[in-house]
Amino acid sequence: IYYWDATNGVTTRGVELSSRSGASDTPSKQNFILVSDINRFVFCFGANTIGTTVQDPMLVRWSDQENAVDWTPSATNQAGSLKLSRGSEIISAIQARQEVLVWTDSALYSLQYVGAPAVWGAQIVGENTSIASQNAIAYANGVAYWMGRDKFYKYDGRAQPLRCDLRKYIFNDFNVLQYAQVFAGTSEGYNEIWWFYCSTDKTEIDRYVIYNYLEDVWYYGTLARTAWLDSGLREYPLAATYS
């Protein structure tokens, strides 16, 4: 994990979090991290257990609240960990309104802040689900949407498959060796969720599919993009191409 302090602007450099003053049991291995901006914890997913360098793909660890350097659980802080049980590895996670949603390769969990001593509790809110990649999720209007291995899903308090008129068109022409490249984005000005993916025999993204959640309609097209950021304060979304 790296840490950059913006206090002094660009005159400072990012450093390893474990090198900062007061750092304690900072995870040395993890698949990805998430900062809970609501509850002010740093999460590591698929992290090593404390005291070892052995990585556990189903282990969630979090720092003390408002203290990114302290990862040692004690009676005087809120650092901790828990191991999820459904699946073989954690694939992704996002911050939702009042919970952190965590996807394994076969289930969806809701992490909710419960306070000391447990600090965070995990509840299964979706079973027998799949997810295409770490970036296959988009969150809009209080609902999480994601692409699975053979269908689309949404979570609005409960996980359920999305009706998709284009399901056969998409997954019958899909390079299953390139699931990891799938990524999602929003265009909230038009009430849209976008997914970008590789068609059969392609190793670079060349297709997209859009779900309009307000009108409950789907549309598709051809476009090579590698990253997407909704418009926010700008007039148009920002996207990256291969060139």
XYZ file of C-alpha atoms in Angstrom, residues 33-43 45 62 65-66 94-100 111 113 120:
25
model
C -7.701 -1.782 -1.398
C -10.692 0.441 -0.727
C -11.124 3.536 1.402
C -14.513 3.846 3.094
C -15.169 7.558 2.839
C -18.249 7.259 5.044
C -16.723 5.384 7.992
C -13.080 6.358 7.312
C -11.381 2.961 7.262
C -8.848 1.558 4.805
C -9.718 -1.973 3.659
C -9.039 -7.528 0.318
C -9.091 -2.965 7.865
C -10.729 4.295 12.072
C -9.204 7.531 10.749
C -17.314 -0.829 -3.619
C -18.619 1.701 -1.121
C -22.423 1.896 -1.230
C -24.628 4.207 0.791
C -24.528 2.572 4.219
C -22.463 -0.525 3.483
C -19.427 -1.868 1.697
C -20.136 -5.318 5.187
C -20.195 -1.057 10.505
C -17.507 -4.794 10.852
